[in-house]
XYZ file of C-alpha atoms in Angstrom:
239
model
C -10.676 10.833 15.038
C -13.153 10.364 12.376
C -11.961 10.438 8.658
C -12.676 13.189 6.073
C -12.458 12.948 2.262
C -11.146 15.120 0.002
C -10.923 15.375 -3.523
C -8.370 17.132 -6.049
C -7.289 17.323 -9.671
C -4.449 19.226 -10.401
C -3.856 18.369 -14.786
C -8.042 18.959 -15.456
C -7.506 20.772 -18.466
C -5.440 22.275 -20.521
C -5.720 26.502 -20.188
C -3.446 29.096 -20.539
C -3.284 32.028 -18.922
C -3.754 35.180 -21.542
C -0.988 37.246 -20.251
C 1.133 33.791 -21.259
C -0.468 32.604 -24.406
C 2.019 33.980 -26.510
C 4.825 31.145 -25.323
C 2.081 28.566 -26.666
C 0.688 30.384 -29.732
C 2.173 27.555 -32.060
C 1.306 24.774 -30.118
C -2.142 23.631 -29.944
C -1.377 20.236 -30.723
C 0.804 19.821 -27.668
C -1.739 21.326 -25.238
C -4.180 18.870 -26.562
C -2.493 15.992 -26.179
C -1.637 14.174 -22.739
C 1.396 16.083 -22.346
C -1.188 19.322 -21.480
C -3.240 17.830 -19.242
C -5.521 14.455 -18.247
C -8.196 13.693 -19.576
C -11.158 12.662 -17.850
C -9.168 13.238 -14.539
C -11.611 16.330 -13.452
C -14.289 14.066 -14.882
C -13.744 11.537 -12.544
C -13.108 13.963 -9.689
C -16.421 16.309 -10.397
C -18.190 12.446 -10.077
C -16.357 11.492 -6.911
C -16.931 14.745 -5.412
C -20.203 14.901 -5.754
C -21.024 11.332 -4.770
C -19.165 11.729 -1.892
C -20.329 15.338 -1.091
C -16.401 16.060 -0.564
C -14.828 19.101 -1.244
C -13.613 18.823 -5.079
C -10.148 21.515 -5.027
C -9.240 21.500 -9.010
C -7.153 23.035 -11.847
C -7.818 23.519 -15.563
C -4.171 25.472 -15.872
C -2.370 23.280 -18.543
C 0.711 21.392 -16.568
C 2.945 23.048 -19.636
C 2.509 26.609 -18.300
C 3.509 25.292 -14.356
C 3.085 21.465 -12.723
C 0.814 21.490 -9.748
C 1.707 18.040 -9.269
C 5.542 18.808 -8.792
C 7.794 20.576 -6.214
C 9.163 23.625 -6.106
C 12.963 23.236 -7.727
C 11.795 19.880 -9.427
C 12.805 19.637 -13.459
C 9.870 18.909 -14.617
C 7.761 21.790 -12.337
C 8.178 23.839 -15.531
C 7.724 23.188 -19.714
C 10.433 23.529 -21.828
C 7.976 26.285 -23.365
C 7.518 28.029 -19.814
C 11.375 27.353 -18.731
C 12.813 29.723 -21.646
C 10.229 32.935 -20.105
C 12.227 35.415 -18.041
C 12.665 34.624 -14.370
C 10.122 37.284 -13.673
C 7.150 35.161 -16.105
C 8.193 31.940 -13.882
C 7.950 33.810 -10.908
C 4.531 35.331 -11.749
C 3.288 32.198 -12.989
C 4.588 30.560 -9.350
C 3.148 33.044 -7.559
C -0.446 33.545 -9.071
C -1.538 29.739 -10.078
C 0.916 27.295 -8.252
C 1.050 28.779 -4.477
C -2.642 29.742 -4.218
C -3.614 26.092 -5.837
C -1.379 24.165 -3.079
C -1.698 26.449 -0.106
C -5.589 25.698 -0.727
C -5.288 21.895 -0.722
C -3.092 22.178 2.038
C -5.107 24.658 3.729
C -8.023 22.615 3.720
C -6.027 19.646 5.393
C -4.820 21.295 7.962
C -8.359 22.218 9.000
C -9.670 18.901 8.697
C -6.976 17.684 10.985
C -7.689 20.423 13.853
C -11.127 19.271 13.798
C -9.825 15.949 14.915
C -10.043 14.518 11.522
C -7.930 12.271 9.593
C -7.961 13.482 5.926
C -8.234 10.974 2.771
C -7.040 12.635 -0.268
C -7.493 11.286 -3.627
C -6.190 13.125 -6.273
C -7.556 12.099 -9.407
C -5.104 12.089 -12.805
C -5.179 10.081 -16.255
C -2.598 8.204 -18.202
C -1.636 7.691 -21.471
C -1.781 4.028 -23.046
C 0.703 4.307 -24.700
C 4.197 5.905 -23.770
C 7.681 5.891 -25.527
C 6.710 3.013 -27.270
C 5.636 0.841 -24.051
C 1.900 -0.182 -23.410
C 0.531 0.743 -20.648
C -1.411 -2.546 -19.092
C -3.757 -1.557 -17.013
C -6.869 0.022 -16.593
C -6.350 1.625 -13.333
C -3.750 2.554 -11.359
C -3.456 3.338 -7.009
C -0.727 5.370 -6.154
C 0.391 5.568 -2.496
C 3.174 5.282 0.213
C 3.663 1.296 1.188
C 5.412 3.150 3.966
C 2.296 4.507 5.529
C -0.498 2.242 6.698
C -3.134 4.049 5.662
C -2.624 4.020 2.238
C -2.156 0.709 1.743
C -4.996 -0.085 3.761
C -7.079 2.264 0.973
C -5.524 1.091 -1.866
C -6.110 -2.376 -1.216
C -9.445 -2.589 0.122
C -10.155 -0.056 -3.133
C -8.535 -2.853 -5.294
C -10.383 -5.391 -3.927
C -14.130 -3.854 -4.160
C -12.714 -3.477 -7.460
C -12.263 -6.861 -8.144
C -15.496 -8.190 -6.529
C -17.581 -6.069 -8.536
C -15.517 -5.970 -11.932
C -13.417 -8.762 -12.135
C -12.252 -8.129 -15.742
C -10.825 -4.965 -14.626
C -7.027 -4.380 -14.599
C -6.422 -2.543 -11.426
C -2.531 -1.875 -10.528
C -1.076 -0.773 -7.315
C 1.823 1.940 -8.111
C 1.628 1.507 -11.361
C 2.021 3.075 -13.646
C 4.110 5.120 -11.584
C 5.261 5.309 -7.620
C 3.131 6.592 -5.794
C 6.381 7.795 -3.347
C 7.591 9.867 -6.198
C 7.390 13.693 -6.286
C 3.916 14.963 -6.270
C 1.003 16.758 -4.005
C 0.707 13.976 -2.136
C 4.367 13.500 -1.317
C 4.461 17.147 -0.056
C 1.554 16.762 2.331
C 3.297 13.255 3.957
C 6.235 15.432 4.804
C 3.674 17.762 6.656
C 1.488 15.414 8.190
C 1.719 12.678 10.007
C 0.237 9.065 8.657
C -2.372 9.174 11.358
C -3.215 12.347 10.256
C -2.771 12.221 6.354
C -3.523 9.381 3.757
C -2.967 10.454 0.597
C -3.445 8.414 -3.027
C -3.537 9.326 -6.293
C -6.232 7.540 -9.043
C -5.219 6.993 -12.213
C -7.363 6.099 -15.354
C -6.306 4.930 -18.270
C -7.108 7.682 -21.369
C -8.036 4.814 -23.598
C -11.452 4.386 -21.380
C -11.308 8.455 -21.532
C -11.154 8.774 -25.361
C -13.552 5.632 -26.221
C -16.118 7.347 -23.688
C -20.013 6.021 -24.041
C -21.188 3.285 -21.807
C -17.259 1.939 -20.438
C -16.462 5.157 -19.022
C -19.696 5.936 -17.377
C -19.716 2.727 -16.215
C -15.693 2.534 -14.768
C -17.157 6.212 -13.007
C -19.680 4.365 -11.388
C -17.911 1.594 -10.250
C -15.306 3.344 -8.678
C -17.375 5.225 -6.770
C -19.204 2.000 -5.753
C -16.097 0.418 -4.829
C -14.830 3.117 -2.971
C -18.019 3.379 -0.539
C -17.113 -0.330 0.133
C -13.815 0.482 0.429
C -13.805 2.947 2.886
C -16.589 0.760 5.136
C -14.928 -1.664 5.678
C -11.252 0.577 6.683
C -10.118 0.114 10.491
C -10.753 3.503 12.875
C -8.437 6.148 12.589
C -6.850 6.285 15.604
C -7.721 8.409 17.755
């Protein structure tokens, strides 16, 4: 069984479709904040996909309309602004923006597995340097389910490769969030076994993204190089 790399980005922008614009008319600052999107995540996803010649599935619709990284029924699926909308409006949002994205990703995974390929799915995100007064002490986070061996192997090898290339980088596993929490990767783990699907979320500190320039470009480059090294040292997937 060969490996198939898939890159996704659920929070790549802060766009609001025109029909729902009135809900956000007085909330431009909120849309532009980290609550509206993941700055830098789409740039990172595009760079990974281009360097690896991997397919990219991405959305630029704001998570404040609907969070593509939350399950149906999760209390944070809708923001307070869209929770205040009518039931019909929320259903329309699900059918037009949520399901098509999730179905596209799941179908890519399913098709790859049908070709006897193990999917390595990298979901790209970024995190605010400080949340509720707590400073996040990492430059990069790698989120995964520690119960799934393939995810442990990818994450540990990626971290080790980054340490060898850029030892000053603070790379932490399952930080600033737990990788087994609700999200697109956890949904796909329920659909596909550990020998078929490996899901890892890449989290980048927005401090580096906002600073821009050479540090941000250098981080993208080293993440790509380290991933190449990590993938080259992975054990062969189960037949």
